[in-house]
Coordinates of C-alpha atoms and ligand atoms in Angstrom, one line a residue:
M1211 CA 0.0 0.0 -0.2
K1212 CA 3.0 2.4 0.9
D1213 CA 4.5 1.7 -2.4
R1214 CA 1.3 2.6 -4.2
M1215 CA 1.1 5.9 -2.3
E1216 CA 4.6 6.7 -3.1
E1217 CA 4.0 6.0 -6.7
I1218 CA 1.0 8.2 -6.7
L1219 CA 3.1 11.0 -4.9
S1220 CA 6.0 10.8 -7.4
T1221 CA 3.5 11.2 -10.4
A1222 CA 1.7 14.0 -8.7
T1223 CA 4.9 16.1 -8.3
P1224 CA 7.0 15.9 -11.5
T1225 CA 9.8 18.4 -12.1
L1226 CA 9.6 19.9 -15.5
K1227 CA 12.7 20.2 -17.7
E1228 CA 14.1 23.4 -19.1
D1229 CA 12.8 22.8 -22.7
Q1230 CA 9.3 22.0 -21.4
I1231 CA 9.1 25.2 -19.4
E1232 CA 10.4 27.1 -22.5
V1233 CA 7.3 25.7 -24.4
L1234 CA 5.1 26.8 -21.4
M1235 CA 6.6 30.3 -21.5
R1236 CA 4.5 30.9 -24.6
Y1237 CA 1.2 30.4 -22.7
G1238 CA 1.6 32.7 -19.6
E1239 CA 3.5 35.6 -18.0
T1240 CA 6.4 35.6 -15.4
R1241 CA 5.9 37.3 -12.0
E1242 CA 8.2 38.0 -9.2
T1243 CA 7.3 36.5 -5.8
H1244 CA 8.2 37.4 -2.2
A1245 CA 8.4 35.2 0.9
G1246 CA 5.0 35.1 2.8
Q1247 CA 3.0 36.3 -0.2
V1248 CA -0.3 34.7 -0.7
L1249 CA -0.7 33.7 -4.5
S1250 CA -4.3 32.4 -4.2
R1251 CA -6.7 31.5 -1.6
A1252 CA -8.9 28.3 -1.4
G1253 CA -12.2 28.9 -3.2
D1254 CA -10.8 31.6 -5.5
D1255 CA -10.2 31.4 -9.3
Y1256 CA -6.5 30.7 -9.9
D1257 CA -3.9 30.2 -12.5
F1258 CA -1.5 27.2 -13.3
I1259 CA 1.8 28.2 -11.7
V1260 CA 5.2 26.8 -12.5
V1261 CA 8.0 27.7 -10.1
L1262 CA 10.9 29.2 -11.9
E1263 CA 13.0 30.1 -8.9
G1264 CA 12.2 30.0 -5.2
A1265 CA 9.5 27.7 -3.6
L1266 CA 5.7 27.6 -3.2
E1267 CA 3.8 26.0 -0.2
V1268 CA 0.3 24.5 -1.1
V1269 CA -1.7 24.6 2.1
D1270 CA -5.1 23.2 3.2
D1271 CA -6.1 26.1 5.6
F1272 CA -9.6 25.0 6.7
A1273 CA -10.9 26.7 9.7
G1274 CA -7.6 28.4 10.4
Q1275 CA -5.9 25.3 10.9
A1276 CA -3.2 25.4 8.0
R1277 CA -1.7 22.1 7.0
T1278 CA 1.0 22.0 4.5
I1279 CA 0.4 19.7 1.5
V1280 CA 3.4 20.0 -0.5
I1281 CA 6.3 22.3 -1.2
Q1282 CA 7.0 22.9 -4.9
R1283 CA 10.6 24.1 -6.0
A1284 CA 11.9 25.2 -9.3
G1285 CA 10.5 23.0 -12.1
G1286 CA 7.5 22.0 -10.0
F1287 CA 4.0 23.3 -10.7
V1288 CA 0.8 24.1 -8.7
G1289 CA -2.7 23.3 -10.1
D1290 CA -5.1 20.5 -10.2
L1291 CA -8.0 19.2 -12.2
N1292 CA -10.3 22.0 -11.3
L1293 CA -8.4 24.2 -13.6
L1294 CA -9.7 22.2 -16.5
T1295 CA -13.2 21.7 -15.3
G1296 CA -13.8 25.3 -14.3
Q1297 CA -14.2 24.7 -10.4
A1298 CA -12.8 26.8 -7.6
Q1299 CA -9.6 25.7 -6.1
Y1300 CA -9.5 23.5 -2.9
V1301 CA -6.2 24.8 -1.5
S1302 CA -4.2 28.2 -0.9
V1303 CA -0.9 28.8 -2.4
M1304 CA 1.7 30.7 -0.4
V1305 CA 5.2 31.8 -1.3
H1306 CA 7.6 29.7 0.7
E1307 CA 10.9 31.2 -0.7
G1308 CA 10.8 34.3 -2.9
G1309 CA 11.8 34.0 -6.6
E1310 CA 9.9 33.9 -9.9
V1311 CA 7.0 31.9 -11.3
L1312 CA 5.1 31.5 -14.6
A1313 CA 1.4 32.1 -14.3
I1314 CA -0.8 30.5 -17.1
P1315 CA -4.5 31.3 -17.0
P1316 CA -7.0 28.3 -17.2
E1317 CA -8.2 29.1 -20.7
R1318 CA -4.4 29.0 -21.8
L1319 CA -3.8 25.8 -20.0
K1320 CA -6.6 24.1 -21.8
E1321 CA -4.7 24.9 -25.0
V1322 CA -1.5 23.5 -23.5
V1323 CA -3.3 20.1 -22.6
T1324 CA -4.8 19.8 -25.9
E1325 CA -2.0 21.0 -28.1
E1326 CA 1.1 20.0 -26.5
A1327 CA 1.1 16.3 -26.5
N1328 CA 4.4 15.7 -24.4
L1329 CA 3.3 18.3 -21.5
S1330 CA -0.2 17.3 -21.7
D1331 CA 0.5 13.9 -20.5
I1332 CA 2.8 15.0 -17.7
I1333 CA 0.3 17.6 -16.4
L1334 CA -2.8 15.3 -16.8
K1335 CA -1.1 12.5 -15.0
A1336 CA 0.0 14.7 -12.2
F1337 CA -3.5 16.2 -11.8
L1338 CA -5.2 12.8 -11.7
A1339 CA -2.4 11.5 -9.2
R1340 CA -3.0 14.8 -7.0
R1341 CA -6.8 14.0 -7.0
S1342 CA -6.2 10.4 -6.0
W1343 CA -3.9 11.5 -3.3
E1344 CA -6.4 14.1 -2.0
M1345 CA -9.1 11.4 -2.0
R1346 CA -7.0 8.9 0.0
N1347 CA -5.8 11.5 2.4
G1348 CA -8.8 13.2 3.6
G1349 CA -8.9 15.9 0.8
T1350 CA -9.1 19.5 1.2
G1351 CA -11.8 22.3 1.5
L1352 CA -14.8 20.2 2.0
R1353 CA -15.9 18.8 5.4
L1354 CA -19.0 16.5 5.7
V1355 CA -20.2 16.1 9.2
G1356 CA -22.8 13.4 9.8
S1357 CA -23.9 10.2 11.2
R1358 CA -22.8 6.9 9.7
H1359 CA -26.4 5.7 10.2
S1360 CA -28.0 8.4 8.3
M1361 CA -29.0 7.9 4.6
D1362 CA -28.6 11.4 3.9
T1363 CA -24.9 11.5 4.9
A1364 CA -24.6 8.2 2.8
R1365 CA -26.1 10.1 -0.2
L1366 CA -23.7 13.1 0.2
R1367 CA -20.7 10.8 0.6
E1368 CA -21.7 8.9 -2.4
F1369 CA -22.2 12.1 -4.4
A1370 CA -18.7 13.3 -3.2
A1371 CA -17.1 10.1 -3.9
R1372 CA -18.7 9.6 -7.4
N1373 CA -17.5 13.1 -8.4
R1374 CA -14.2 12.6 -6.8
L1375 CA -14.6 15.6 -4.7
P1376 CA -11.7 15.5 -2.0
H1377 CA -13.3 15.7 1.4
V1378 CA -13.0 14.9 5.1
W1379 CA -15.8 13.0 6.7
I1380 CA -16.4 13.8 10.3
E1381 CA -18.4 11.1 12.0
L1382 CA -20.8 12.5 14.6
E1383 CA -20.7 9.5 16.9
D1384 CA -17.0 9.0 16.9
D1385 CA -15.2 12.3 16.5
P1386 CA -14.9 14.3 19.7
N1387 CA -14.7 17.5 17.7
A1388 CA -17.6 17.2 15.7
E1389 CA -20.2 18.9 17.9
A1390 CA -17.7 21.8 18.4
L1391 CA -17.2 22.2 14.7
L1392 CA -21.0 22.3 14.1
E1393 CA -21.4 24.8 16.8
R1394 CA -18.7 27.1 15.3
F1395 CA -20.6 27.1 12.0
G1396 CA -23.9 27.6 13.6
A1397 CA -25.5 24.1 13.1
K1398 CA -26.8 21.6 15.5
P1399 CA -26.3 17.6 15.5
S1400 CA -30.0 17.2 14.7
E1401 CA -29.5 19.4 11.4
T1402 CA -26.7 16.9 10.0
P1403 CA -25.6 15.9 7.6
V1404 CA -23.8 19.4 7.3
A1405 CA -21.4 20.3 4.4
I1406 CA -18.9 22.9 5.4
W1407 CA -17.1 24.4 2.4
Q1408 CA -13.7 26.3 2.7
S1409 CA -14.7 27.5 6.3
K1410 CA -17.4 29.7 4.4
A1411 CA -20.6 28.1 3.9
A1412 CA -22.3 25.4 6.1
L1413 CA -25.1 23.7 4.2
K1414 CA -27.6 21.9 6.3
N1415 CA -28.6 18.6 4.7
P1416 CA -28.1 20.1 1.2
T1417 CA -29.5 18.4 -1.9
N1418 CA -26.7 17.0 -4.3
A1419 CA -27.6 20.1 -6.6
E1420 CA -27.0 22.6 -3.6
L1421 CA -23.6 21.1 -2.7
A1422 CA -22.5 21.1 -6.2
Q1423 CA -23.6 24.8 -6.6
V1424 CA -21.6 25.8 -3.6
I1425 CA -18.5 24.1 -4.6
G1426 CA -18.8 25.2 -8.1
L1427 CA -19.3 21.8 -9.6
A1428 CA -22.3 22.6 -11.7
V1429 CA -21.6 23.8 -15.1
D1430 CA -24.7 25.8 -15.9
A1431 CA -26.5 25.0 -19.2
P1432 CA -28.0 28.0 -20.8
R1433 CA -31.7 27.3 -21.3
K1434 CA -32.6 29.7 -24.0
Q1435 CA -30.5 27.9 -26.8
T1436 CA -31.8 25.3 -28.9
Y1437 CA -29.1 22.6 -29.0
D1438 CA -28.6 20.5 -32.2
L1439 CA -28.0 17.6 -29.8
V1440 CA -28.7 16.9 -26.0
V1441 CA -27.1 13.9 -24.6
I1442 CA -28.8 12.5 -21.4
G1443 CA -26.3 10.7 -19.2
T1444 CA -22.5 10.9 -19.2
G1445 CA -21.4 7.4 -18.7
P1446 CA -19.0 6.1 -21.5
A1447 CA -21.9 6.1 -24.1
G1448 CA -23.0 9.9 -23.3
L1449 CA -19.3 11.0 -23.1
G1450 CA -18.6 9.3 -26.4
A1451 CA -21.7 10.9 -28.0
A1452 CA -20.7 14.4 -26.5
V1453 CA -17.1 14.1 -28.0
Y1454 CA -18.1 13.1 -31.3
G1455 CA -21.1 15.4 -31.5
A1456 CA -19.2 18.6 -30.4
S1457 CA -16.2 17.5 -32.7
E1458 CA -18.3 17.2 -35.6
G1459 CA -19.8 20.7 -35.2
L1460 CA -23.2 20.0 -33.4
A1461 CA -24.1 22.4 -30.7
T1462 CA -24.0 19.7 -27.8
L1463 CA -25.1 19.6 -24.3
A1464 CA -24.8 16.5 -22.0
L1465 CA -26.8 16.3 -18.8
E1466 CA -26.0 14.2 -15.8
S1467 CA -27.9 13.4 -12.7
I1468 CA -25.0 12.1 -10.5
A1469 CA -21.6 12.2 -11.7
L1470 CA -19.5 11.8 -15.0
G1471 CA -18.4 8.5 -15.8
G1472 CA -21.5 6.6 -15.1
Q1473 CA -21.1 3.0 -13.8
A1474 CA -17.7 2.9 -15.4
G1475 CA -16.9 5.8 -12.8
T1476 CA -17.3 3.5 -10.1
S1477 CA -14.8 1.0 -11.4
S1478 CA -11.3 1.2 -9.8
R1479 CA -9.6 -0.5 -12.7
I1480 CA -10.8 -1.1 -16.3
E1481 CA -8.6 -3.5 -17.9
N1482 CA -10.1 -4.4 -21.1
Y1483 CA -10.4 -1.0 -22.6
L1484 CA -8.6 -0.8 -26.0
G1485 CA -5.4 1.1 -25.8
F1486 CA -4.7 0.9 -22.1
P1487 CA -2.9 -2.3 -21.4
V1488 CA -2.3 -1.6 -17.7
G1489 CA -5.9 -0.4 -17.4
L1490 CA -7.3 2.7 -16.3
S1491 CA -9.7 3.9 -13.6
G1492 CA -13.2 4.9 -14.6
F1493 CA -12.5 8.4 -13.1
E1494 CA -9.4 8.8 -15.4
L1495 CA -11.4 7.6 -18.3
A1496 CA -14.1 10.2 -17.5
S1497 CA -11.8 13.0 -16.7
R1498 CA -9.9 12.6 -19.9
A1499 CA -13.2 12.4 -22.0
L1500 CA -14.5 15.5 -20.3
I1501 CA -11.5 17.5 -21.3
Q1502 CA -11.9 16.2 -24.7
A1503 CA -15.6 17.1 -24.8
N1504 CA -14.7 20.5 -23.5
K1505 CA -11.9 20.9 -26.2
F1506 CA -14.6 20.4 -28.9
G1507 CA -17.0 22.8 -27.2
A1508 CA -19.6 20.4 -25.7
R1509 CA -21.2 21.7 -22.6
T1510 CA -21.8 19.3 -19.6
A1511 CA -24.2 20.0 -16.7
V1512 CA -23.8 18.0 -13.5
P1513 CA -26.0 17.3 -11.5
L1514 CA -29.1 17.9 -13.7
E1515 CA -31.6 15.0 -14.0
A1516 CA -34.0 14.5 -17.0
V1517 CA -37.4 13.6 -15.7
G1518 CA -39.4 13.8 -19.1
L1519 CA -39.3 13.9 -22.9
R1520 CA -41.8 15.3 -25.3
R1521 CA -41.7 16.6 -29.0
G1522 CA -43.2 20.0 -29.4
E1523 CA -45.3 21.1 -32.3
D1524 CA -42.2 22.8 -33.9
G1525 CA -40.6 19.3 -34.1
H1526 CA -38.1 20.0 -31.3
Y1527 CA -37.7 18.0 -28.2
R1528 CA -38.3 19.3 -24.8
I1529 CA -36.4 17.5 -22.1
G1530 CA -38.0 18.3 -18.7
L1531 CA -35.7 18.7 -15.6
S1532 CA -35.9 17.7 -12.0
E1533 CA -35.3 21.1 -10.8
G1534 CA -38.0 22.6 -13.1
G1535 CA -37.8 24.0 -16.6
E1536 CA -36.5 22.3 -19.7
V1537 CA -33.8 22.2 -22.4
V1538 CA -34.7 22.3 -26.1
A1539 CA -33.0 20.1 -28.7
R1540 CA -33.3 19.2 -32.4
S1541 CA -32.1 15.7 -31.5
V1542 CA -31.5 13.6 -28.4
I1543 CA -29.4 10.6 -27.4
A1544 CA -30.6 8.7 -24.4
A1545 CA -27.4 7.3 -22.7
T1546 CA -28.9 7.0 -19.3
G1547 CA -27.5 3.4 -18.8
A1548 CA -28.4 1.0 -15.9
R1549 CA -28.2 0.5 -12.2
Y1550 CA -27.7 -2.6 -10.1
R1551 CA -30.7 -4.5 -9.2
R1552 CA -31.5 -4.7 -5.5
L1553 CA -31.2 -7.8 -3.6
E1554 CA -34.3 -9.5 -2.4
V1555 CA -33.8 -10.0 1.3
P1556 CA -35.8 -8.8 4.3
R1557 CA -34.7 -5.4 6.0
L1558 CA -32.6 -4.4 3.1
E1559 CA -33.7 -0.7 3.2
R1560 CA -32.6 -0.4 6.7
F1561 CA -29.0 -1.0 5.6
E1562 CA -28.9 0.5 2.0
G1563 CA -26.4 3.2 1.6
V1564 CA -24.9 2.6 5.1
S1565 CA -23.6 -1.1 4.9
V1566 CA -25.2 -2.3 1.7
H1567 CA -23.6 -0.7 -1.5
H1568 CA -23.9 -1.0 -5.2
A1569 CA -20.5 0.4 -5.9
A1570 CA -16.9 -0.3 -4.5
T1571 CA -15.1 3.0 -4.5
E1572 CA -12.9 4.9 -2.0
A1573 CA -15.7 6.0 0.0
E1574 CA -17.1 2.6 0.7
A1575 CA -13.7 1.2 1.1
Q1576 CA -12.7 3.7 3.9
R1577 CA -16.0 2.7 5.7
C1578 CA -15.1 -0.9 6.0
E1579 CA -11.3 -0.9 6.2
G1580 CA -9.8 -3.8 8.1
E1581 CA -13.2 -5.6 8.3
E1582 CA -14.7 -8.6 6.7
V1583 CA -17.1 -7.9 3.7
A1584 CA -19.1 -9.9 1.3
V1585 CA -19.7 -9.3 -2.5
V1586 CA -22.5 -10.8 -4.2
G1587 CA -22.5 -11.3 -8.0
G1588 CA -20.8 -13.5 -10.6
G1589 CA -20.1 -10.8 -13.3
N1590 CA -16.9 -8.7 -13.9
S1591 CA -18.1 -5.9 -11.8
A1592 CA -18.5 -8.1 -8.8
G1593 CA -14.9 -9.6 -9.5
Q1594 CA -13.3 -6.2 -9.8
A1595 CA -15.1 -5.1 -6.6
A1596 CA -14.0 -8.2 -4.7
L1597 CA -10.3 -7.7 -5.7
F1598 CA -10.3 -3.9 -4.9
L1599 CA -11.9 -4.6 -1.5
A1600 CA -9.4 -7.4 -0.9
G1601 CA -6.6 -4.8 -0.8
R1602 CA -8.4 -2.7 1.9
T1603 CA -10.3 -5.1 4.0
R1604 CA -9.4 -8.3 6.2
R1605 CA -11.6 -10.9 4.2
V1606 CA -13.9 -10.9 1.2
Y1607 CA -16.5 -13.5 0.7
L1608 CA -17.6 -13.7 -2.9
L1609 CA -21.0 -15.1 -3.2
I1610 CA -22.4 -16.6 -6.4
R1611 CA -25.7 -18.3 -7.0
G1612 CA -24.3 -20.8 -9.6
D1613 CA -21.6 -23.2 -9.3
D1614 CA -18.9 -21.8 -11.8
L1615 CA -17.4 -18.4 -11.5
G1616 CA -16.0 -18.8 -15.0
K1617 CA -19.6 -18.5 -16.5
G1618 CA -20.1 -14.8 -16.2
M1619 CA -16.5 -13.4 -15.3
S1620 CA -13.5 -12.7 -17.5
R1621 CA -10.8 -15.4 -17.2
Y1622 CA -8.1 -12.9 -15.9
L1623 CA -10.4 -11.7 -13.1
V1624 CA -11.2 -15.5 -12.2
D1625 CA -7.5 -16.4 -11.9
R1626 CA -6.8 -13.4 -9.8
I1627 CA -9.6 -14.1 -7.4
T1628 CA -8.4 -17.7 -7.3
D1629 CA -5.0 -16.4 -6.3
A1630 CA -6.1 -13.8 -3.8
R1631 CA -5.1 -14.8 -0.2
N1632 CA -8.1 -13.2 1.4
V1633 CA -11.0 -13.7 -1.2
E1634 CA -13.0 -16.8 -0.4
L1635 CA -15.5 -17.9 -3.2
L1636 CA -18.8 -19.3 -1.8
A1637 CA -20.5 -20.9 -4.8
D1638 CA -24.3 -22.0 -4.9
T1639 CA -24.8 -19.7 -2.0
E1640 CA -27.5 -17.0 -1.5
V1641 CA -28.0 -14.2 1.2
R1642 CA -31.2 -14.9 3.5
E1643 CA -30.9 -12.6 6.2
L1644 CA -29.3 -9.4 7.2
L1645 CA -28.2 -9.1 11.0
G1646 CA -27.7 -6.0 12.9
E1647 CA -29.7 -2.8 13.9
D1648 CA -28.4 0.4 12.6
R1649 CA -25.3 -1.2 10.9
L1650 CA -24.7 -4.5 9.4
D1651 CA -23.3 -7.2 12.0
G1652 CA -23.4 -10.1 9.7
V1653 CA -25.3 -12.0 6.9
V1654 CA -26.9 -15.4 7.0
V1655 CA -26.2 -17.3 3.9
E1656 CA -27.7 -20.5 2.4
D1657 CA -26.2 -23.3 0.4
N1658 CA -28.8 -23.5 -2.2
R1659 CA -28.1 -27.2 -2.9
S1660 CA -28.0 -28.6 0.7
G1661 CA -30.0 -25.8 2.4
A1662 CA -27.3 -25.4 5.1
R1663 CA -26.9 -22.0 6.5
R1664 CA -24.1 -20.2 8.1
T1665 CA -23.4 -16.7 9.5
L1666 CA -20.7 -14.5 8.0
G1667 CA -19.5 -11.7 10.4
V1668 CA -19.3 -9.1 7.7
R1669 CA -19.9 -5.4 8.2
A1670 CA -20.7 -4.5 4.6
L1671 CA -22.3 -6.2 1.7
F1672 CA -21.6 -5.3 -1.9
V1673 CA -24.2 -6.2 -4.5
F1674 CA -23.6 -6.4 -8.1
I1675 CA -26.5 -8.6 -9.4
G1676 CA -27.8 -7.6 -13.0
A1677 CA -29.0 -4.4 -14.0
E1678 CA -32.3 -2.2 -14.3
A1679 CA -32.6 0.3 -17.2
N1680 CA -32.6 4.0 -16.1
T1681 CA -35.7 4.8 -18.4
G1682 CA -38.2 6.3 -15.8
W1683 CA -37.8 9.7 -17.8
L1684 CA -38.8 7.9 -21.0
Q1685 CA -41.8 6.1 -19.8
G1686 CA -44.8 7.0 -22.3
A1687 CA -42.4 8.7 -24.8
V1688 CA -40.5 5.7 -26.5
E1689 CA -41.1 2.0 -26.7
L1690 CA -39.3 -0.1 -24.1
D1691 CA -38.8 -3.9 -23.9
E1692 CA -40.5 -6.0 -21.2
R1693 CA -37.5 -5.3 -18.9
G1694 CA -37.6 -1.5 -19.5
F1695 CA -34.7 -1.2 -21.8
V1696 CA -35.2 1.2 -25.0
L1697 CA -36.2 -0.5 -28.2
T1698 CA -34.3 0.7 -31.4
G1699 CA -34.1 0.2 -35.1
R1700 CA -35.2 -3.4 -36.1
E1701 CA -36.1 -4.4 -32.7
L1702 CA -39.2 -1.9 -33.0
D1703 CA -42.3 -3.7 -34.1
G1704 CA -43.6 -1.7 -37.2
S1705 CA -47.2 -1.5 -35.6
V1706 CA -46.1 0.8 -32.8
L1707 CA -44.7 3.4 -35.3
D1708 CA -47.1 6.3 -35.5
D1709 CA -48.3 8.6 -38.5
D1710 CA -45.1 10.6 -38.0
W1711 CA -43.1 7.7 -39.3
Q1712 CA -45.6 7.2 -42.2
E1713 CA -45.0 10.7 -43.3
R1714 CA -41.2 10.2 -43.3
S1715 CA -41.4 7.1 -45.4
R1716 CA -38.5 5.6 -43.8
E1717 CA -37.7 3.0 -41.1
P1718 CA -35.9 4.0 -37.7
F1719 CA -32.2 4.1 -38.2
L1720 CA -30.2 1.4 -36.3
L1721 CA -30.0 3.2 -32.9
E1722 CA -33.2 5.4 -33.4
T1723 CA -36.0 5.0 -31.0
S1724 CA -39.7 4.9 -31.7
M1725 CA -39.8 8.7 -31.6
P1726 CA -37.8 10.0 -34.7
G1727 CA -34.8 12.0 -33.9
V1728 CA -34.3 10.4 -30.4
F1729 CA -31.7 7.7 -30.3
A1730 CA -30.4 5.3 -27.5
A1731 CA -26.9 4.3 -26.8
G1732 CA -25.0 2.2 -24.4
D1733 CA -26.5 -0.1 -21.5
V1734 CA -29.9 1.6 -21.7
R1735 CA -30.6 0.2 -25.1
S1736 CA -32.2 -3.1 -25.5
G1737 CA -29.8 -5.9 -26.6
S1738 CA -26.6 -3.8 -26.1
I1739 CA -23.5 -5.4 -25.0
K1740 CA -22.8 -4.0 -21.5
R1741 CA -19.2 -3.0 -21.9
C1742 CA -17.5 0.4 -21.9
A1743 CA -16.0 -0.1 -25.4
S1744 CA -19.3 -0.8 -27.0
A1745 CA -21.1 2.0 -24.9
V1746 CA -18.5 4.5 -26.4
G1747 CA -18.9 3.0 -29.8
E1748 CA -22.7 3.2 -29.8
G1749 CA -22.3 6.9 -28.5
A1750 CA -20.2 7.7 -31.7
M1751 CA -22.4 5.7 -34.1
A1752 CA -25.6 7.4 -32.6
V1753 CA -24.1 10.8 -33.6
R1754 CA -23.7 9.5 -37.2
F1755 CA -27.5 8.8 -37.2
V1756 CA -28.2 12.2 -35.7
H1757 CA -26.4 13.9 -38.7
Q1758 CA -28.6 11.8 -41.0
Y1759 CA -31.8 12.8 -39.2
L1760 CA -30.9 16.4 -39.0
A1761 CA -30.1 16.6 -42.8
D1762 CA -33.5 14.9 -43.5
A1763 CA -35.4 17.1 -41.0
G1764 CA -33.7 20.2 -42.8
A1765 CA -34.7 18.8 -46.1
Q1766 CA -38.2 18.3 -45.1
R1767 CA -38.4 21.8 -43.8
A1768 CA -37.0 23.3 -46.9
Ligands
LIG2485 C1 -18.2 -1.7 -10.8 C2 -18.2 -1.9 -12.4 C3 -17.1 -2.1 -13.1 C4 -17.1 -2.3 -14.6 N1 -16.0 -2.7 -15.3 C5 -16.1 -2.9 -16.6 C6 -14.8 -3.2 -17.3 O1 -13.8 -3.5 -16.7 N2 -14.9 -3.3 -18.7 C7 -16.0 -3.0 -19.3 O2 -16.1 -3.0 -20.5 N3 -17.2 -2.8 -18.6 C8 -17.2 -2.6 -17.3 N4 -18.4 -2.3 -16.6 C9 -19.6 -2.1 -17.4 C10 -19.6 -0.6 -17.9 O3 -19.1 0.2 -17.0 C11 -20.9 -0.3 -18.5 O4 -21.2 -1.2 -19.6 C12 -20.8 1.2 -19.1 O5 -20.5 2.1 -18.1 C13 -22.1 1.6 -19.9 O6 -22.1 2.8 -20.2 P1 -23.3 3.7 -20.5 O7 -22.8 5.1 -20.8 O8 -24.2 3.0 -21.5 O9 -24.2 3.8 -19.1 P2 -23.8 4.2 -17.6 O10 -22.2 4.0 -17.2 O11 -24.6 3.4 -16.8 O12 -24.1 5.7 -17.6 C14 -25.2 6.2 -17.5 C15 -25.3 7.7 -16.9 O13 -26.5 8.3 -17.1 C16 -26.8 8.9 -15.8 N5 -28.3 9.0 -15.7 C17 -29.3 8.1 -15.5 N6 -30.5 8.6 -15.6 C18 -30.4 9.9 -15.7 C19 -31.5 11.0 -15.9 N7 -32.7 10.8 -15.8 N8 -31.0 12.3 -16.2 C20 -29.5 12.3 -16.4 N9 -28.7 11.5 -16.1 C21 -29.0 10.3 -15.8 C22 -26.3 8.0 -14.8 O14 -26.0 8.8 -13.4 C23 -25.0 7.5 -15.3 O15 -24.0 8.5 -15.0 C24 -18.3 -2.1 -15.2 C25 -19.6 -1.7 -14.5 C26 -19.3 -1.6 -13.0 C27 -20.6 -1.1 -12.4

């Protein structure tokens, strides 16, 4: 574990060579610095800073308790992913030893990242490693105070984890300073969860959107414009569609209800994505795609949930939003994916979000570090979760209903699970009871051949058992299959196609739904292959059909 942290730290703090700095000089301006000077405060807009001479100190100064994160000397640089995503910064930057720096404004840094291949790689890798380090080390700027038994605390923690917002979680029951901190910010324990941002704002049980707004996460999507293409969902399919749509000149907006990256964003390592032989995390995939989408001018809005879809008399689509209002589009790509099915076991709701999870990310791992946990499911996501948790917990029980792990899981994962010292496979096994009051104390499992029962002393249960489509917002608008996934192209029964189709005298395109001009891509589509690469591919393909649809629609109007 220590080696891994050392590796992250060394990627996070590279030293630029002289010729690399020379290239960067074209994008910014030099400034003299003096010891003790504050270059920027947490919460401010800020520049990418390269140290030319002297040294800078990066500080987490939450509530007046300054903590040095790193000192950057000549050739080092200060900045993180927020510079590319438009968020405020989490840390303050002070001059440790006077000298000279090169300051590059965020807009120019985006040019560096998209035009200077060699530098782009070093900077992006450092930014991603810095974020990983911050996530592991309690992060900066944001404190979440709440009870581990509270569903709202779990919701906010999941939102922070899925969006990779570095934060410190202060547990009401265990942390002796929690109440004093709350009092200082004018809040009571009964008003938790409370989110404290940069010692400035204390939000009492905020919605995800309110928290996003305060920390500058939400990218506002202008409502007055009619977009050529609105993509709903920013998993691999939605991000693929946004990148291809914008790069091919379409005015593109992508809406996302929780976090960029979708299901893939909850994966700690995707190893079968083409071109990344050592694998990459879902967060890295999503961050890189976001930068690419921004480069081509796509807008993204997080968190913004679509709740309905209708076609107006002008032939444009109106996408209703959970916070009220709507966005208007000439074409739509539904890429809302799927979510894991719930386990059918009594008292599940009592533990959901607290001890029963559908993702295995840093947030969940932190809550069961050193304990025993169980993972239910026989697919790749369950396998990845089991291996990830094996590195953070004492023991992982992997429960599958069938008798052969190889039936639903890739060979490389099966082999690794077999080799893992602290992963125990329980085949032909199902969960029957959840034990405990506020938090899981154990689960009763049954061997479905013999009926024999045993109790596992696990403190958390991770469930990855097949998916349900996220199509609530499409009910009544487009045709769905019997499991709720979107029907497209030839899958559509001709009899459900209305007059609108007769007028067009054509059949739906391959990824087109029963509503002309509305396409579906990725896991949400009936019959799709549930994989990252196929989702990205379908996103790109759907854009091709959007062009055809818009050209036809234009011809019809002319
Ligand atoms: C833990 C895990 C590990 C995995 N590992 C691999 C792997 O190694 N290799 C591989 O190929 N595949 C893997 N998969 C599968 C892969 O992640 C999915 O096939 C892929 O993410 C599907 O992409 P998608 O864009 O279609 O949908 P999703 O990834 O499900 O994304 C859909 C997005 O839409 C958003 N959304 C839903 N409803 C709304 C709404 N109403 N309004 C706005 N937004 C909405 C969701 O929040 C979500 O972000 C894994 C999946 C999981 C869960």
